[in-house]
Amino acid sequence: MTGPSRARARRTRRLRLAPTTLRGRLVVGTLVLLVLACAAAGAASSLLLERFMVERLDQQLSMTAGRFAASLAHEEHEAREHGYPRDPYGQRGDSRGQAPGTLGVLVRDGRTGAPAVVGRADPVLSAADQKALAAVPSDGLGHTLDLSSGGLGHYRVMAVRNSEGESLVTGLPLKDVRTTVRRLQMAEIGVFAVVVLVTGIAGAVWVRLSLRPLDRVAATARRVARLPLADGEVALPDGVPDEDPRTEIGQVGEAFNRMLGHVGRALAHRHASEQRMRTFAADASHELRTPLATVRAHVQLARRDEEAVPGAVRHALERIDAESARMGTLVDDLLLLARLDAGRPLAREEVDLTRLVIDAIGDARAYGPDHRWRLDLPEEPVTVPGDPDRLHQVVANLLGNARAHTPPGTTVTVALSHRAPGHRVSGPPGPDTVELTVTDDGPGIPEDLRGEIFERFVRADKARTRASGGSGLGLAIVRAVVAAHGGTADVESRPGRTAFRVMLPAA
């Protein structure tokens, strides 16, 4: 693994260990600060206690400075004068009033004499211990020495000089001091652990209660996020309860409620505009049907006696008839879309989709003989509940779209298949669905049109020339009819393959 990869892996591990919620971060941050404070307090109390007890030892040493070593020097002098060996204090039990473990050493000319420890017979000092004791300055101050190599442990020692120029070193063990400090530290660890645990539980409860207004804001935002805001009438949920605007959460709630009001008014205005547009399209389409029918009737009446009509006039009548028929188809499409937008119910019967596809492909072969038309159907008939005329229009529009926007020689394949229960694509088809696909190997849909191909009046020909055919409503009708049947329609396209897919609930 390279250096950057290892760095990314470390960052990922840190992100996984770090809490993600604000509640978790507040609790963890509080506990971290509390642990640091407890550690600082524990370290300070341990240091202060140790310093206090060492100062007490220094006071004891200053009060008895040199007496134990002086008595030891006096005994050595008597032993040399009278010729009997010195009796160690530990062995004889004569401690000269000193506490157990008191160390006494006479240092003469930089060399230490035989040490004496109260309560311990014949103590032995290593060369390193003797050198350390000989180096203790005779300043009447306490010094800490490690005499562990001779088995004595840590001592607090103090040296003074007698009248003969000898250094009298007296020491007290630090064992009790260290033991007391360790007990304090263990007690502090236990107490601090309980404090951190109780604080963590209480802090989690307190943070949860304090962030409850923010939870209400988040819950309201989630409800708004689940609403379909793209089209149609939208009923926004109520805003979050009013909070104290002096608090940060209250300010967030107030701003969120204000934003929710603006969004609600904008959506209501958009829905009203859509409703007016749909009503206008429906009314205009309905009103145009009668005059268009009248125009076509008069044209047909005028063409009954073609010999009496001059050639130029006859051509004009033919063009009027063709354009009237084209405009009638456009009006019918607009009226159908308006009715579907208004939620008008469609016919509901069992439709043999297999037979419908076979009929539609036969018509496509007649209209597009230069294309290759193929069928991929299951052995058993495929049936769906719905409106047969509208479903035939869906298939016809998809085939007409493939014929109009692909060059001659393109292969167009229509396939039908069942989907297992539980299969979902992008919409709400039921547990058992039927998939209809129309696939061609043409040049594909331009990338800038793929996202809006099912919108109304969207055409690949931006100049909207007559040669490209169509009004841009065919695929819009496909999506509207499929949605009215409870299904979905989508497209996948790349150069060499375009597939329109329709998912419908099965019968």
Coordinates of C-alpha atoms in Angstrom, one line a residue:
M1 CA 0.0 0.0 0.0
T2 CA 1.4 3.4 -1.0
G3 CA 1.8 6.4 1.3
P4 CA -1.3 8.2 0.2
S5 CA -3.3 5.0 0.4
R6 CA -2.2 4.5 4.0
A7 CA -3.0 8.1 4.8
R8 CA -6.5 7.7 3.4
A9 CA -7.0 4.5 5.3
R10 CA -6.0 6.2 8.5
R11 CA -8.3 9.1 7.9
T12 CA -11.1 6.6 7.1
R13 CA -10.5 4.8 10.4
R14 CA -10.5 8.0 12.3
L15 CA -13.8 9.0 10.7
R16 CA -15.3 5.7 11.6
L17 CA -14.2 6.0 15.3
A18 CA -15.4 9.6 15.6
P19 CA -19.1 10.1 16.4
T20 CA -21.2 11.4 13.5
T21 CA -24.2 12.9 15.3
L22 CA -24.1 16.3 17.1
R23 CA -25.5 14.5 20.2
G24 CA -22.6 12.0 20.2
R25 CA -20.0 14.7 19.6
L26 CA -21.2 16.8 22.5
V27 CA -21.3 13.9 24.9
V28 CA -17.9 12.6 23.7
G29 CA -16.4 16.1 23.9
T30 CA -17.7 16.6 27.4
L31 CA -16.3 13.3 28.6
V32 CA -12.9 14.0 27.0
L33 CA -12.7 17.3 28.8
L34 CA -13.8 15.7 32.0
V35 CA -11.2 12.9 31.7
L36 CA -8.5 15.5 31.0
A37 CA -9.6 17.6 34.0
C38 CA -9.7 14.5 36.3
A39 CA -6.2 13.5 35.1
A40 CA -4.9 16.9 35.8
A41 CA -6.5 17.0 39.2
G42 CA -5.2 13.6 40.0
A43 CA -1.7 14.4 39.0
A44 CA -1.7 17.7 40.9
S45 CA -3.1 16.1 44.1
S46 CA -0.5 13.2 43.9
L47 CA 2.4 15.6 43.4
L48 CA 1.2 17.9 46.2
L49 CA 0.7 14.9 48.6
E50 CA 4.1 13.5 47.7
R51 CA 5.7 16.9 48.2
F52 CA 4.0 17.4 51.5
M53 CA 5.1 14.0 52.8
V54 CA 8.6 14.5 51.7
E55 CA 8.7 17.8 53.4
R56 CA 7.6 16.1 56.6
L57 CA 10.4 13.6 56.2
D58 CA 12.9 16.5 55.7
Q59 CA 11.5 18.1 59.0
Q60 CA 12.1 14.8 60.8
L61 CA 15.6 14.5 59.3
S62 CA 16.4 18.1 60.3
M63 CA 15.3 17.5 63.8
T64 CA 17.4 14.4 64.2
A65 CA 20.1 15.4 61.8
G66 CA 23.4 13.6 62.6
R67 CA 22.3 12.2 66.0
F68 CA 22.0 8.7 64.7
A69 CA 25.2 8.9 62.7
A70 CA 27.0 10.7 65.6
S71 CA 26.1 7.8 68.0
L72 CA 27.3 5.4 65.3
A73 CA 30.6 7.3 65.1
H74 CA 30.9 7.4 68.9
E75 CA 30.5 3.6 69.0
E76 CA 33.1 3.1 66.3
H77 CA 35.6 5.2 68.3
E78 CA 34.9 3.2 71.5
A79 CA 35.2 0.0 69.6
R80 CA 38.6 1.1 68.2
E81 CA 39.9 2.2 71.7
H82 CA 38.7 -0.8 73.7
G83 CA 39.2 -3.4 71.0
Y84 CA 35.7 -4.9 70.8
P85 CA 33.6 -5.1 67.6
R86 CA 30.8 -2.7 67.0
D87 CA 27.3 -4.1 67.8
P88 CA 25.0 -3.3 65.0
Y89 CA 21.9 -1.5 66.2
G90 CA 19.5 -3.6 64.2
Q91 CA 20.9 -6.7 65.8
R92 CA 21.0 -5.4 69.4
G93 CA 17.8 -3.5 69.1
D94 CA 19.3 -0.2 70.2
S95 CA 17.9 2.4 67.8
R96 CA 18.8 5.5 69.7
G97 CA 15.1 6.5 69.5
Q98 CA 15.0 6.4 65.7
A99 CA 12.1 5.1 63.6
P100 CA 12.4 1.7 62.0
G101 CA 14.3 1.8 58.7
T102 CA 16.4 4.9 59.6
L103 CA 19.7 4.8 57.9
G104 CA 22.9 6.1 59.4
V105 CA 26.3 6.3 57.7
L106 CA 29.5 8.0 58.7
V107 CA 31.5 9.4 55.7
R108 CA 35.2 10.1 56.4
D109 CA 37.6 11.3 53.8
G110 CA 35.1 10.5 51.0
R111 CA 34.7 6.9 52.2
T112 CA 31.6 5.6 53.8
G113 CA 31.8 3.5 57.0
A114 CA 29.7 0.6 57.9
P115 CA 26.0 1.5 57.5
A116 CA 23.4 0.9 60.2
V117 CA 19.6 0.6 59.5
V118 CA 17.2 0.4 62.4
G119 CA 15.4 -2.9 62.5
R120 CA 17.7 -4.5 59.9
A121 CA 20.9 -6.5 60.7
D122 CA 24.1 -6.0 58.8
P123 CA 22.8 -4.0 55.8
V124 CA 25.0 -4.1 52.8
L125 CA 25.6 -1.2 50.4
S126 CA 26.8 -1.7 46.9
A127 CA 29.6 0.4 45.5
A128 CA 27.2 2.6 43.7
D129 CA 25.2 3.2 46.9
Q130 CA 28.3 4.0 48.8
K131 CA 29.4 6.5 46.1
A132 CA 26.0 8.1 46.1
L133 CA 26.0 8.5 49.9
A134 CA 29.5 9.9 49.9
A135 CA 28.4 12.5 47.3
V136 CA 25.6 13.8 49.4
P137 CA 26.5 17.5 50.2
S138 CA 26.6 18.5 53.9
D139 CA 24.2 21.3 53.4
G140 CA 21.5 20.3 55.8
L141 CA 19.0 19.8 53.0
G142 CA 17.1 16.7 52.0
H143 CA 18.1 14.7 49.0
T144 CA 16.4 11.6 47.4
L145 CA 18.6 8.6 46.6
D146 CA 18.0 5.3 45.0
L147 CA 19.7 2.6 47.1
S148 CA 17.8 -0.3 45.4
S149 CA 21.0 -2.1 44.3
G150 CA 21.8 -2.9 47.9
G151 CA 18.2 -3.8 48.6
L152 CA 17.3 -0.7 50.7
G153 CA 15.1 1.1 48.1
H154 CA 14.5 4.8 47.9
Y155 CA 15.6 7.1 50.8
R156 CA 15.4 10.7 51.7
V157 CA 18.8 11.6 53.2
M158 CA 20.4 14.6 54.9
A159 CA 24.1 15.1 55.7
V160 CA 25.7 17.4 58.3
R161 CA 29.4 17.7 59.5
N162 CA 30.7 17.1 63.0
S163 CA 33.5 18.9 64.8
E164 CA 36.0 16.4 63.4
G165 CA 35.1 17.2 59.8
E166 CA 33.2 13.9 59.2
S167 CA 30.0 13.9 57.3
L168 CA 27.1 12.3 59.2
V169 CA 24.4 11.0 56.8
T170 CA 21.0 10.2 58.1
G171 CA 18.1 8.8 55.9
L172 CA 14.5 7.8 56.1
P173 CA 12.8 5.4 53.7
L174 CA 10.4 6.7 51.1
K175 CA 8.4 3.5 50.9
D176 CA 5.6 4.8 53.1
V177 CA 5.4 7.9 51.0
R178 CA 5.3 6.0 47.7
T179 CA 2.7 3.6 49.1
T180 CA 0.5 6.4 50.3
V181 CA 0.7 8.2 47.0
R182 CA -0.1 5.0 45.0
R183 CA -3.2 4.4 47.3
L184 CA -4.3 7.9 46.6
Q185 CA -3.9 7.4 42.9
M186 CA -5.9 4.1 42.9
A187 CA -8.6 5.8 44.9
E188 CA -8.7 8.7 42.5
I189 CA -8.9 6.4 39.5
G190 CA -11.9 4.6 41.0
V191 CA -13.6 7.8 41.9
F192 CA -12.9 9.5 38.6
A193 CA -14.1 6.4 36.7
V194 CA -17.4 6.5 38.6
V195 CA -17.7 10.3 38.0
V196 CA -17.0 9.9 34.3
L197 CA -19.6 7.1 34.0
V198 CA -22.3 9.0 35.8
T199 CA -21.5 12.2 34.0
G200 CA -21.6 10.3 30.6
I201 CA -25.1 8.9 31.4
A202 CA -26.4 12.2 32.8
G203 CA -24.8 14.2 30.0
A204 CA -26.3 11.9 27.3
V205 CA -29.8 12.4 28.9
W206 CA -29.3 16.1 29.2
V207 CA -28.0 16.6 25.7
R208 CA -30.9 14.5 24.4
L209 CA -33.4 16.7 26.2
S210 CA -31.6 19.9 25.1
L211 CA -31.6 18.8 21.5
R212 CA -35.2 17.7 21.4
P213 CA -36.3 20.9 19.6
L214 CA -33.6 20.3 16.9
D215 CA -35.0 16.7 16.5
R216 CA -38.4 18.2 15.8
V217 CA -36.8 20.5 13.1
A218 CA -35.1 17.4 11.6
A219 CA -38.2 15.3 11.6
T220 CA -40.2 18.1 9.9
A221 CA -37.4 18.4 7.3
R222 CA -37.5 14.7 6.6
R223 CA -41.3 14.8 6.1
V224 CA -40.8 17.6 3.6
A225 CA -38.0 15.7 1.8
R226 CA -40.3 12.7 1.3
L227 CA -43.0 14.8 -0.4
P228 CA -43.2 14.7 -4.2
L229 CA -42.5 18.4 -5.0
A230 CA -42.0 18.1 -8.8
D231 CA -45.6 18.6 -9.8
G232 CA -49.2 18.5 -8.6
E233 CA -50.6 19.9 -5.4
V234 CA -48.4 19.6 -2.4
A235 CA -49.6 19.7 1.2
L236 CA -46.6 20.8 3.3
P237 CA -46.6 19.7 7.0
D238 CA -47.0 22.1 9.8
G239 CA -43.8 24.0 10.9
V240 CA -41.9 23.2 14.0
P241 CA -43.3 24.5 17.3
D242 CA -42.3 28.0 18.2
E243 CA -39.1 28.1 20.3
D244 CA -37.4 30.8 22.2
P245 CA -35.8 33.0 19.5
R246 CA -33.0 33.9 21.9
T247 CA -31.6 30.4 21.6
E248 CA -29.7 29.0 18.6
I249 CA -32.2 26.2 18.1
G250 CA -35.1 28.6 18.3
Q251 CA -33.5 30.8 15.6
V252 CA -33.1 27.7 13.4
G253 CA -36.7 26.7 13.9
E254 CA -38.0 30.2 13.2
A255 CA -35.9 30.4 10.0
F256 CA -37.1 27.0 8.9
N257 CA -40.7 27.9 9.5
R258 CA -40.3 31.1 7.4
M259 CA -38.6 29.1 4.6
L260 CA -41.4 26.5 4.7
G261 CA -43.9 29.3 4.3
H262 CA -42.1 30.7 1.3
V263 CA -41.9 27.2 -0.3
G264 CA -45.6 26.5 0.4
R265 CA -46.7 29.8 -1.3
A266 CA -44.4 29.1 -4.2
L267 CA -45.7 25.6 -4.7
A268 CA -49.3 26.8 -4.4
H269 CA -48.7 29.5 -7.0
R270 CA -47.1 26.9 -9.3
H271 CA -50.0 24.5 -8.9
A272 CA -52.5 27.2 -9.6
S273 CA -50.6 28.2 -12.8
E274 CA -50.5 24.5 -13.8
Q275 CA -54.2 24.2 -13.2
R276 CA -55.0 27.3 -15.3
M277 CA -52.7 26.0 -18.1
R278 CA -54.4 22.6 -18.0
T279 CA -57.8 24.1 -18.0
F280 CA -56.9 26.3 -20.9
A281 CA -55.5 23.4 -22.9
A282 CA -58.6 21.3 -22.2
D283 CA -61.0 24.1 -23.1
A284 CA -59.0 25.2 -26.1
S285 CA -58.7 21.6 -27.4
H286 CA -62.4 21.0 -26.8
E287 CA -63.5 24.3 -28.5
L288 CA -61.2 23.7 -31.5
R289 CA -62.6 20.3 -32.4
T290 CA -65.9 21.7 -33.7
P291 CA -64.4 24.4 -36.0
L292 CA -61.8 21.9 -37.3
A293 CA -64.5 19.4 -38.1
T294 CA -66.5 22.2 -39.8
V295 CA -63.4 23.2 -41.9
R296 CA -62.8 19.6 -43.0
A297 CA -66.5 19.2 -43.8
H298 CA -66.5 22.2 -46.1
V299 CA -63.2 21.1 -47.7
Q300 CA -64.6 17.7 -48.5
L301 CA -67.8 19.3 -49.8
A302 CA -65.8 21.6 -52.1
R303 CA -63.8 18.6 -53.4
R304 CA -66.8 16.6 -54.4
D305 CA -66.9 18.1 -57.8
E306 CA -63.1 18.2 -58.6
E307 CA -63.7 18.9 -62.3
A308 CA -65.3 22.2 -61.5
V309 CA -62.4 23.2 -59.2
P310 CA -59.3 24.7 -60.8
G311 CA -56.1 22.8 -60.2
A312 CA -54.5 25.5 -58.0
V313 CA -57.6 25.6 -55.8
R314 CA -57.8 21.8 -55.6
H315 CA -54.2 21.7 -54.4
A316 CA -55.0 24.4 -51.8
L317 CA -58.0 22.4 -50.6
E318 CA -55.9 19.2 -50.3
R319 CA -53.4 21.1 -48.2
I320 CA -56.2 22.6 -46.0
D321 CA -57.6 19.1 -45.5
A322 CA -54.1 17.6 -44.6
E323 CA -53.3 20.4 -42.2
S324 CA -56.8 20.2 -40.7
A325 CA -56.3 16.5 -40.1
R326 CA -52.8 17.1 -38.6
M327 CA -54.2 19.9 -36.3
G328 CA -57.1 17.6 -35.3
T329 CA -54.6 15.0 -34.2
L330 CA -52.7 17.6 -32.2
V331 CA -55.9 18.8 -30.6
D332 CA -56.9 15.2 -29.7
D333 CA -53.5 14.7 -28.1
L334 CA -53.7 17.9 -26.1
L335 CA -57.2 17.0 -24.9
L336 CA -56.0 13.5 -23.9
L337 CA -53.1 14.9 -21.9
A338 CA -55.4 17.5 -20.2
R339 CA -57.8 14.7 -19.2
L340 CA -55.0 12.5 -17.9
D341 CA -53.6 15.5 -15.9
A342 CA -57.1 16.1 -14.5
G343 CA -57.1 12.5 -13.3
R344 CA -60.0 11.3 -15.5
P345 CA -60.3 7.5 -15.0
L346 CA -59.5 5.3 -18.0
A347 CA -61.3 2.2 -19.1
R348 CA -60.5 -0.9 -17.0
E349 CA -60.5 -4.3 -18.7
E350 CA -58.2 -7.2 -19.3
V351 CA -55.9 -6.4 -22.2
D352 CA -54.0 -9.0 -24.2
L353 CA -50.8 -7.0 -24.6
T354 CA -49.3 -9.7 -26.8
R355 CA -52.0 -9.3 -29.4
L356 CA -51.8 -5.6 -29.1
V357 CA -48.0 -5.6 -29.8
I358 CA -48.5 -7.9 -32.8
D359 CA -51.0 -5.6 -34.3
A360 CA -48.9 -2.5 -33.7
I361 CA -45.8 -4.1 -35.2
G362 CA -47.9 -5.0 -38.3
D363 CA -48.9 -1.4 -38.7
A364 CA -45.3 -0.3 -38.2
R365 CA -44.1 -2.6 -41.0
A366 CA -46.6 -1.0 -43.3
Y367 CA -45.6 2.6 -42.4
G368 CA -41.8 1.9 -42.3
P369 CA -40.9 -0.8 -44.8
D370 CA -37.3 0.4 -44.8
H371 CA -36.8 -0.6 -41.2
R372 CA -36.3 -4.2 -39.8
W373 CA -39.0 -5.0 -37.3
R374 CA -38.6 -7.9 -34.8
L375 CA -40.7 -9.4 -32.0
D376 CA -39.5 -11.1 -28.8
L377 CA -42.6 -12.5 -27.1
P378 CA -43.1 -15.2 -24.5
E379 CA -44.9 -18.4 -25.3
E380 CA -47.9 -17.5 -23.1
P381 CA -50.1 -14.4 -23.7
V382 CA -49.3 -11.4 -21.5
T383 CA -52.3 -9.6 -20.1
V384 CA -52.5 -6.4 -18.1
P385 CA -55.5 -4.5 -16.7
G386 CA -56.1 -1.2 -18.5
D387 CA -57.5 0.8 -21.4
P388 CA -56.8 -1.1 -24.7
D389 CA -57.0 2.0 -26.9
R390 CA -54.7 4.0 -24.7
L391 CA -52.2 1.1 -24.4
H392 CA -52.3 0.6 -28.2
Q393 CA -51.5 4.3 -28.5
V394 CA -48.5 3.8 -26.1
V395 CA -47.0 1.0 -28.3
A396 CA -47.8 2.9 -31.5
N397 CA -46.1 6.1 -30.3
L398 CA -43.0 4.2 -29.3
L399 CA -42.8 2.5 -32.6
G400 CA -43.5 5.7 -34.5
N401 CA -40.8 7.5 -32.5
A402 CA -38.3 4.7 -33.5
R403 CA -39.3 4.9 -37.1
A404 CA -39.2 8.8 -37.3
H405 CA -35.8 9.2 -35.6
T406 CA -33.7 6.4 -36.9
P407 CA -32.3 6.0 -40.5
P408 CA -33.6 3.3 -42.9
G409 CA -32.2 -0.1 -42.2
T410 CA -32.4 0.3 -38.4
T411 CA -33.5 -2.8 -36.5
V412 CA -36.3 -2.2 -34.0
T413 CA -37.1 -5.0 -31.5
V414 CA -40.2 -5.1 -29.4
A415 CA -40.0 -7.4 -26.4
L416 CA -42.5 -8.5 -23.7
S417 CA -41.5 -10.2 -20.4
H418 CA -42.8 -10.9 -16.9
R419 CA -41.0 -9.6 -13.8
A420 CA -40.9 -11.7 -10.6
P421 CA -42.9 -10.5 -7.6
G422 CA -41.1 -7.9 -5.5
H423 CA -39.2 -6.4 -8.5
R424 CA -39.2 -2.6 -8.5
V425 CA -37.6 -0.2 -11.0
S426 CA -38.2 3.4 -10.2
G427 CA -41.9 3.6 -9.5
P428 CA -44.7 1.8 -7.7
P429 CA -45.7 -1.1 -9.9
G430 CA -47.2 -4.0 -8.0
P431 CA -45.7 -7.2 -6.9
D432 CA -45.9 -8.7 -10.4
T433 CA -45.1 -6.5 -13.3
V434 CA -44.9 -6.7 -17.1
E435 CA -42.0 -5.1 -19.0
L436 CA -42.4 -3.8 -22.5
T437 CA -39.2 -2.7 -24.3
V438 CA -38.7 -1.1 -27.7
T439 CA -35.0 -1.2 -28.6
D440 CA -33.3 0.1 -31.8
D441 CA -29.7 0.2 -33.0
G442 CA -29.9 3.7 -34.3
P443 CA -27.7 6.7 -33.5
G444 CA -29.2 7.3 -30.1
I445 CA -30.7 10.3 -28.3
P446 CA -28.6 13.4 -27.8
E447 CA -27.3 13.6 -24.3
D448 CA -28.9 17.0 -23.7
L449 CA -32.3 15.6 -24.5
R450 CA -32.3 12.4 -22.4
G451 CA -33.4 14.1 -19.2
E452 CA -36.4 15.8 -20.9
I453 CA -37.3 13.4 -23.6
F454 CA -40.7 12.6 -22.0
E455 CA -41.6 16.3 -21.6
R456 CA -44.2 17.9 -23.9
F457 CA -43.2 19.6 -27.2
V458 CA -39.6 18.3 -26.8
R459 CA -38.2 17.4 -30.2
A460 CA -34.7 16.4 -31.4
D461 CA -35.2 18.9 -34.3
K462 CA -34.8 22.3 -32.7
A463 CA -35.8 24.0 -35.9
R464 CA -39.2 22.1 -35.8
T465 CA -39.2 21.4 -39.5
R466 CA -42.0 19.4 -41.0
A467 CA -39.6 16.8 -42.4
S468 CA -38.7 15.6 -38.9
G469 CA -42.3 14.8 -38.2
G470 CA -44.3 14.8 -35.0
S471 CA -45.4 17.5 -32.6
G472 CA -43.3 16.5 -29.6
L473 CA -46.3 15.0 -27.7
G474 CA -45.9 11.3 -28.5
L475 CA -43.6 10.4 -25.6
A476 CA -45.4 12.8 -23.3
I477 CA -48.6 10.8 -24.0
V478 CA -46.7 7.5 -23.4
R479 CA -45.6 8.6 -19.9
A480 CA -49.0 10.1 -19.0
V481 CA -50.9 7.0 -20.1
V482 CA -48.4 4.6 -18.4
A483 CA -48.6 6.6 -15.2
A484 CA -52.4 6.5 -15.3
H485 CA -52.1 2.7 -15.4
G486 CA -49.8 2.8 -12.3
G487 CA -46.6 2.1 -14.2
T488 CA -43.4 3.8 -15.2
A489 CA -41.6 4.7 -18.4
D490 CA -37.9 5.4 -18.9
V491 CA -35.2 5.3 -21.5
E492 CA -31.6 4.3 -21.8
S493 CA -29.6 5.5 -24.8
R494 CA -26.1 5.4 -26.2
P495 CA -24.9 5.4 -29.8
G496 CA -25.9 2.1 -31.3
R497 CA -28.6 1.3 -28.8
T498 CA -31.7 3.0 -27.5
A499 CA -34.2 1.2 -25.3
F500 CA -37.5 2.6 -24.1
R501 CA -38.8 0.5 -21.2
V502 CA -42.4 0.5 -19.9
M503 CA -43.3 -1.3 -16.6
L504 CA -47.0 -2.1 -16.0
P505 CA -48.8 -3.9 -13.2
A506 CA -49.7 -7.4 -14.4
A507 CA -53.3 -8.7 -14.3

